Amino acid sequence: EAQLVESGGGLVQPGRSLRLSCAASGFTFDDYAMHWVRQAPGRGLEWVSGISWNSGRIGYADSVKGRFTISRDNAKNSLYLQMNSLTPEDTALYHCAKGGRGFGESPHQWGQGTLVTVSS
Amino acid sequence: QSVLTQPPSASGTPGQRVTISCSGSTSNIGINSVNWYQHLPGTAPKLLFYNNNERPSGVPDRFSGSKSGTSASLAISGLQSEDEADYYCAAWDDSLTGVVFGGGTKLTVL
């Protein structure tokens, strides 16, 4: 069974950067697309970004485009999210999620999430 | 404002059947499959259905999923107190080139 463990969250000032990591196990990592999905306090789930198995296809939500960068290291079974120019609106629990074998599929298994708080 | 539309709340008594709707468009549900998730805030969402009505192992058959046109539905029969949670639908959107979610439906078991 897939296991996804996020790390790297914390309290950060507006305008600063943070890098999230996701360690994957229990499945063949480089067979699947991966996603980041967040949930702000009191809000619903919001897709942030996705990446295909070979990093050949990448997508971002309009709310983070130009500020966030998704990447993966298949040799390390790891997914990353580099977040720059953070604003208080980025405060959320960030989940790493295993997608399908194709890029255009919704997530299947999810991690517990890592909390990002953007505040001065 | 979520791309997929769900009712914000639903409720039922133990043993009842409840249905949660999810309305989309031709760029998402109309041409792509729907996933459903059960979520307790602060925890990992749990996949209930993929490909509209495929149930992962471990999901009780009290739960059923369906899709017609640009809408999808999740039905829960024999409602139990442990079903109290938030439920989300999701689909890939070809126009937005990303995953879109419904706003979530909070299910209360009375």
mmCIF file of C-alpha atoms in Angstrom:
data_model
loop_
_atom_site.group_PDB
_atom_site.id
_atom_site.type_symbol
_atom_site.label_atom_id
_atom_site.label_comp_id
_atom_site.label_asym_id
_atom_site.label_seq_id
_atom_site.Cartn_x
_atom_site.Cartn_y
_atom_site.Cartn_z
ATOM 1 C CA GLU A 1 0.000 0.000 0.000
ATOM 2 C CA ALA A 2 1.225 3.475 -0.855
ATOM 3 C CA GLN A 3 2.706 5.520 1.940
ATOM 4 C CA LEU A 4 3.350 9.233 1.521
ATOM 5 C CA VAL A 5 5.066 11.326 4.183
ATOM 6 C CA GLU A 6 5.309 15.080 3.777
ATOM 7 C CA SER A 7 7.832 17.335 5.495
ATOM 8 C CA GLY A 8 9.194 20.854 5.315
ATOM 9 C CA GLY A 9 6.215 22.853 6.532
ATOM 10 C CA GLY A 10 6.429 25.546 9.151
ATOM 11 C CA LEU A 11 5.940 29.214 9.964
ATOM 12 C CA VAL A 12 7.346 31.596 7.370
ATOM 13 C CA GLN A 13 7.100 35.339 6.810
ATOM 14 C CA PRO A 14 5.307 36.780 3.780
ATOM 15 C CA GLY A 15 7.575 37.025 0.765
ATOM 16 C CA ARG A 16 9.876 34.250 1.928
ATOM 17 C CA SER A 17 10.362 30.750 0.512
ATOM 18 C CA LEU A 18 9.799 27.199 1.691
ATOM 19 C CA ARG A 19 10.497 23.791 0.163
ATOM 20 C CA LEU A 20 8.202 20.868 0.838
ATOM 21 C CA SER A 21 9.236 17.245 0.410
ATOM 22 C CA CYS A 22 7.268 14.030 0.114
ATOM 23 C CA ALA A 23 8.836 10.612 0.692
ATOM 24 C CA ALA A 24 6.983 7.831 -1.129
ATOM 25 C CA SER A 25 7.045 4.094 -0.493
ATOM 26 C CA GLY A 26 4.953 0.990 -1.054
ATOM 27 C CA PHE A 27 4.574 1.425 -4.810
ATOM 28 C CA THR A 28 6.680 1.883 -7.945
ATOM 29 C CA PHE A 29 7.125 5.631 -7.686
ATOM 30 C CA ASP A 30 8.252 6.253 -11.250
ATOM 31 C CA ASP A 31 5.139 4.594 -12.670
ATOM 32 C CA TYR A 32 2.795 7.306 -11.406
ATOM 33 C CA ALA A 33 2.025 10.986 -11.674
ATOM 34 C CA MET A 34 2.148 12.899 -8.401
ATOM 35 C CA HIS A 35 0.286 15.920 -7.075
ATOM 36 C CA TRP A 36 0.262 18.540 -4.343
ATOM 37 C CA VAL A 37 -3.154 19.465 -2.947
ATOM 38 C CA ARG A 38 -3.788 21.943 -0.147
ATOM 39 C CA GLN A 39 -6.546 22.787 2.297
ATOM 40 C CA ALA A 40 -6.642 26.259 3.798
ATOM 41 C CA PRO A 41 -8.275 26.679 7.229
ATOM 42 C CA GLY A 42 -12.037 26.375 6.903
ATOM 43 C CA ARG A 43 -11.830 25.816 3.137
ATOM 44 C CA GLY A 44 -12.099 22.854 0.782
ATOM 45 C CA LEU A 45 -9.457 20.929 -1.119
ATOM 46 C CA GLU A 46 -7.511 22.854 -3.766
ATOM 47 C CA TRP A 47 -5.213 21.277 -6.349
ATOM 48 C CA VAL A 48 -1.860 23.060 -6.382
ATOM 49 C CA SER A 49 0.322 21.232 -8.887
ATOM 50 C CA GLY A 50 0.911 17.929 -10.645
ATOM 51 C CA ILE A 51 3.812 16.205 -12.404
ATOM 52 C CA SER A 52 3.897 13.203 -14.710
ATOM 53 C CA TRP A 53 6.010 10.123 -14.029
ATOM 54 C CA ASN A 54 8.965 11.381 -16.050
ATOM 55 C CA SER A 55 8.507 15.115 -15.309
ATOM 56 C CA GLY A 56 7.561 15.603 -18.956
ATOM 57 C CA ARG A 57 4.193 17.152 -18.092
ATOM 58 C CA ILE A 58 3.710 19.657 -15.294
ATOM 59 C CA GLY A 59 0.725 21.761 -14.315
ATOM 60 C CA TYR A 60 -0.050 24.476 -11.773
ATOM 61 C CA ALA A 61 -3.129 26.141 -10.381
ATOM 62 C CA ASP A 62 -3.416 29.763 -11.468
ATOM 63 C CA SER A 63 -3.103 30.836 -7.815
ATOM 64 C CA VAL A 64 0.495 29.552 -7.607
ATOM 65 C CA LYS A 65 1.711 29.768 -11.204
ATOM 66 C CA GLY A 66 5.038 31.585 -11.432
ATOM 67 C CA ARG A 67 5.690 31.241 -7.692
ATOM 68 C CA PHE A 68 5.692 27.490 -7.032
ATOM 69 C CA THR A 69 7.789 24.807 -8.742
ATOM 70 C CA ILE A 70 7.066 21.082 -8.554
ATOM 71 C CA SER A 71 9.777 18.505 -9.136
ATOM 72 C CA ARG A 72 10.520 14.856 -8.451
ATOM 73 C CA ASP A 73 13.526 12.604 -8.025
ATOM 74 C CA ASN A 74 12.573 9.085 -9.074
ATOM 75 C CA ALA A 75 15.898 7.699 -7.826
ATOM 76 C CA LYS A 76 14.986 8.910 -4.333
ATOM 77 C CA ASN A 77 11.227 8.193 -4.546
ATOM 78 C CA SER A 78 10.639 11.814 -3.637
ATOM 79 C CA LEU A 79 8.386 14.692 -4.658
ATOM 80 C CA TYR A 80 9.110 18.351 -3.973
ATOM 81 C CA LEU A 81 7.362 21.704 -3.994
ATOM 82 C CA GLN A 82 9.459 24.867 -4.020
ATOM 83 C CA MET A 83 7.293 27.736 -2.836
ATOM 84 C CA ASN A 84 8.514 31.304 -3.384
ATOM 85 C CA SER A 85 6.966 34.716 -2.682
ATOM 86 C CA LEU A 86 4.633 33.220 -0.124
ATOM 87 C CA THR A 87 1.548 35.152 0.951
ATOM 88 C CA PRO A 88 -0.874 34.608 3.863
ATOM 89 C CA GLU A 89 -3.293 33.103 1.305
ATOM 90 C CA ASP A 90 -0.860 30.191 0.933
ATOM 91 C CA THR A 91 -1.439 29.174 4.554
ATOM 92 C CA ALA A 92 -2.754 25.627 4.378
ATOM 93 C CA LEU A 93 -2.182 21.950 5.056
ATOM 94 C CA TYR A 94 -0.302 20.655 2.017
ATOM 95 C CA HIS A 95 -0.914 17.050 0.983
ATOM 96 C CA CYS A 96 1.242 14.970 -1.330
ATOM 97 C CA ALA A 97 -0.903 12.610 -3.411
ATOM 98 C CA LYS A 98 -0.279 9.679 -5.737
ATOM 99 C CA GLY A 99 -1.953 10.108 -9.099
ATOM 100 C CA GLY A 100 -2.712 7.645 -11.839
ATOM 101 C CA ARG A 101 -0.405 6.234 -14.454
ATOM 102 C CA GLY A 102 -1.569 8.995 -16.763
ATOM 103 C CA PHE A 103 -1.039 12.696 -16.082
ATOM 104 C CA GLY A 104 -4.698 13.658 -16.495
ATOM 105 C CA GLU A 105 -6.124 11.700 -13.601
ATOM 106 C CA SER A 106 -7.257 12.723 -10.125
ATOM 107 C CA PRO A 107 -5.247 11.628 -7.076
ATOM 108 C CA HIS A 108 -5.691 8.270 -5.416
ATOM 109 C CA GLN A 109 -3.692 7.865 -2.181
ATOM 110 C CA TRP A 110 -2.798 10.851 -0.005
ATOM 111 C CA GLY A 111 -0.357 11.722 2.758
ATOM 112 C CA GLN A 112 -1.346 13.271 6.083
ATOM 113 C CA GLY A 113 0.002 16.648 5.050
ATOM 114 C CA THR A 114 2.461 19.262 6.288
ATOM 115 C CA LEU A 115 1.252 22.592 7.647
ATOM 116 C CA VAL A 116 2.457 25.825 6.094
ATOM 117 C CA THR A 117 1.685 29.056 7.940
ATOM 118 C CA VAL A 118 2.553 32.354 6.294
ATOM 119 C CA SER A 119 2.461 35.178 8.796
ATOM 120 C CA SER A 120 4.558 38.081 10.011
ATOM 121 C CA GLN B 1 -15.935 29.259 -6.015
ATOM 122 C CA SER B 2 -15.218 25.634 -6.886
ATOM 123 C CA VAL B 3 -15.310 24.393 -10.485
ATOM 124 C CA LEU B 4 -17.378 21.362 -9.465
ATOM 125 C CA THR B 5 -20.584 22.063 -7.571
ATOM 126 C CA GLN B 6 -21.614 20.070 -4.518
ATOM 127 C CA PRO B 7 -24.243 20.806 -1.884
ATOM 128 C CA PRO B 8 -22.500 22.196 1.216
ATOM 129 C CA SER B 9 -24.310 19.849 3.565
ATOM 130 C CA ALA B 10 -26.312 16.633 3.734
ATOM 131 C CA SER B 11 -27.791 14.678 6.597
ATOM 132 C CA GLY B 12 -29.583 11.494 7.462
ATOM 133 C CA THR B 13 -30.444 9.182 10.300
ATOM 134 C CA PRO B 14 -28.751 5.823 10.888
ATOM 135 C CA GLY B 15 -29.891 3.268 8.335
ATOM 136 C CA GLN B 16 -31.083 5.852 5.813
ATOM 137 C CA ARG B 17 -29.796 6.364 2.287
ATOM 138 C CA VAL B 18 -28.245 9.695 1.323
ATOM 139 C CA THR B 19 -27.036 10.959 -2.032
ATOM 140 C CA ILE B 20 -24.465 13.664 -2.730
ATOM 141 C CA SER B 21 -24.383 15.274 -6.148
ATOM 142 C CA CYS B 22 -21.449 16.732 -8.072
ATOM 143 C CA SER B 23 -22.086 18.936 -11.088
ATOM 144 C CA GLY B 24 -19.427 19.868 -13.615
ATOM 145 C CA SER B 25 -19.071 20.675 -17.291
ATOM 146 C CA THR B 26 -17.999 19.285 -20.644
ATOM 147 C CA SER B 27 -14.337 20.030 -19.922
ATOM 148 C CA ASN B 28 -14.180 17.951 -16.750
ATOM 149 C CA ILE B 29 -16.846 15.425 -15.727
ATOM 150 C CA GLY B 30 -18.246 15.333 -19.250
ATOM 151 C CA ILE B 31 -15.068 13.779 -20.652
ATOM 152 C CA ASN B 32 -13.055 12.549 -17.664
ATOM 153 C CA SER B 33 -13.651 10.157 -14.824
ATOM 154 C CA VAL B 34 -14.687 11.221 -11.339
ATOM 155 C CA ASN B 35 -13.063 10.344 -8.028
ATOM 156 C CA TRP B 36 -14.777 10.615 -4.650
ATOM 157 C CA TYR B 37 -13.025 11.104 -1.304
ATOM 158 C CA GLN B 38 -14.029 10.879 2.335
ATOM 159 C CA HIS B 39 -12.196 13.401 4.476
ATOM 160 C CA LEU B 40 -11.856 14.272 8.107
ATOM 161 C CA PRO B 41 -10.093 17.679 8.277
ATOM 162 C CA GLY B 42 -6.453 17.429 9.240
ATOM 163 C CA THR B 43 -6.144 13.854 8.031
ATOM 164 C CA ALA B 44 -5.375 12.195 4.702
ATOM 165 C CA PRO B 45 -8.418 12.091 2.417
ATOM 166 C CA LYS B 46 -9.536 8.541 1.708
ATOM 167 C CA LEU B 47 -10.322 7.441 -1.854
ATOM 168 C CA LEU B 48 -13.873 6.070 -2.059
ATOM 169 C CA PHE B 49 -14.238 5.742 -5.829
ATOM 170 C CA TYR B 50 -12.077 6.148 -8.922
ATOM 171 C CA ASN B 51 -13.130 5.935 -12.552
ATOM 172 C CA ASN B 52 -16.655 7.030 -11.500
ATOM 173 C CA ASN B 53 -17.694 3.802 -9.785
ATOM 174 C CA GLU B 54 -14.616 1.647 -9.111
ATOM 175 C CA ARG B 55 -14.388 0.940 -5.393
ATOM 176 C CA PRO B 56 -10.920 0.374 -3.861
ATOM 177 C CA SER B 57 -10.583 -2.630 -1.613
ATOM 178 C CA GLY B 58 -11.774 -1.911 1.907
ATOM 179 C CA VAL B 59 -14.537 0.501 0.938
ATOM 180 C CA PRO B 60 -17.891 -0.979 2.031
ATOM 181 C CA ASP B 61 -20.404 -1.755 -0.697
ATOM 182 C CA ARG B 62 -22.848 0.507 1.136
ATOM 183 C CA PHE B 63 -21.113 3.189 -0.888
ATOM 184 C CA SER B 64 -21.835 3.535 -4.613
ATOM 185 C CA GLY B 65 -20.742 5.973 -7.285
ATOM 186 C CA SER B 66 -22.224 6.902 -10.637
ATOM 187 C CA LYS B 67 -21.822 9.384 -13.462
ATOM 188 C CA SER B 68 -24.162 10.660 -16.161
ATOM 189 C CA GLY B 69 -23.219 13.377 -18.612
ATOM 190 C CA THR B 70 -21.636 16.236 -16.727
ATOM 191 C CA SER B 71 -22.803 15.130 -13.266
ATOM 192 C CA ALA B 72 -21.842 12.470 -10.777
ATOM 193 C CA SER B 73 -23.351 11.118 -7.588
ATOM 194 C CA LEU B 74 -22.224 9.385 -4.439
ATOM 195 C CA ALA B 75 -24.789 7.309 -2.579
ATOM 196 C CA ILE B 76 -24.451 5.908 0.921
ATOM 197 C CA SER B 77 -27.001 3.372 2.076
ATOM 198 C CA GLY B 78 -27.438 1.990 5.579
ATOM 199 C CA LEU B 79 -25.992 5.209 6.984
ATOM 200 C CA GLN B 80 -23.739 4.767 10.021
ATOM 201 C CA SER B 81 -22.391 7.274 12.535
ATOM 202 C CA GLU B 82 -18.840 6.632 11.315
ATOM 203 C CA ASP B 83 -19.855 7.955 7.879
ATOM 204 C CA GLU B 84 -19.971 11.468 9.314
ATOM 205 C CA ALA B 85 -17.269 13.321 7.351
ATOM 206 C CA ASP B 86 -16.656 15.697 4.459
ATOM 207 C CA TYR B 87 -17.060 14.253 0.963
ATOM 208 C CA TYR B 88 -15.364 15.640 -2.146
ATOM 209 C CA CYS B 89 -15.635 14.889 -5.839
ATOM 210 C CA ALA B 90 -12.763 15.543 -8.246
ATOM 211 C CA ALA B 91 -12.030 15.279 -11.942
ATOM 212 C CA TRP B 92 -9.350 16.307 -14.409
ATOM 213 C CA ASP B 93 -10.253 19.454 -16.325
ATOM 214 C CA ASP B 94 -8.908 19.552 -19.886
ATOM 215 C CA SER B 95 -9.403 23.323 -20.238
ATOM 216 C CA LEU B 96 -7.653 24.207 -16.975
ATOM 217 C CA THR B 97 -5.116 21.372 -17.390
ATOM 218 C CA GLY B 98 -5.431 20.402 -13.780
ATOM 219 C CA VAL B 99 -7.504 18.620 -11.157
ATOM 220 C CA VAL B 100 -10.700 20.358 -10.078
ATOM 221 C CA PHE B 101 -12.547 19.630 -6.857
ATOM 222 C CA GLY B 102 -16.036 20.179 -5.600
ATOM 223 C CA GLY B 103 -16.435 22.454 -2.615
ATOM 224 C CA GLY B 104 -17.118 19.506 -0.361
ATOM 225 C CA THR B 105 -20.269 18.221 1.338
ATOM 226 C CA LYS B 106 -20.404 17.903 5.103
ATOM 227 C CA LEU B 107 -22.420 14.802 5.980
ATOM 228 C CA THR B 108 -24.080 14.761 9.375
ATOM 229 C CA VAL B 109 -25.556 11.591 10.828
ATOM 230 C CA LEU B 110 -28.413 12.705 13.053
#
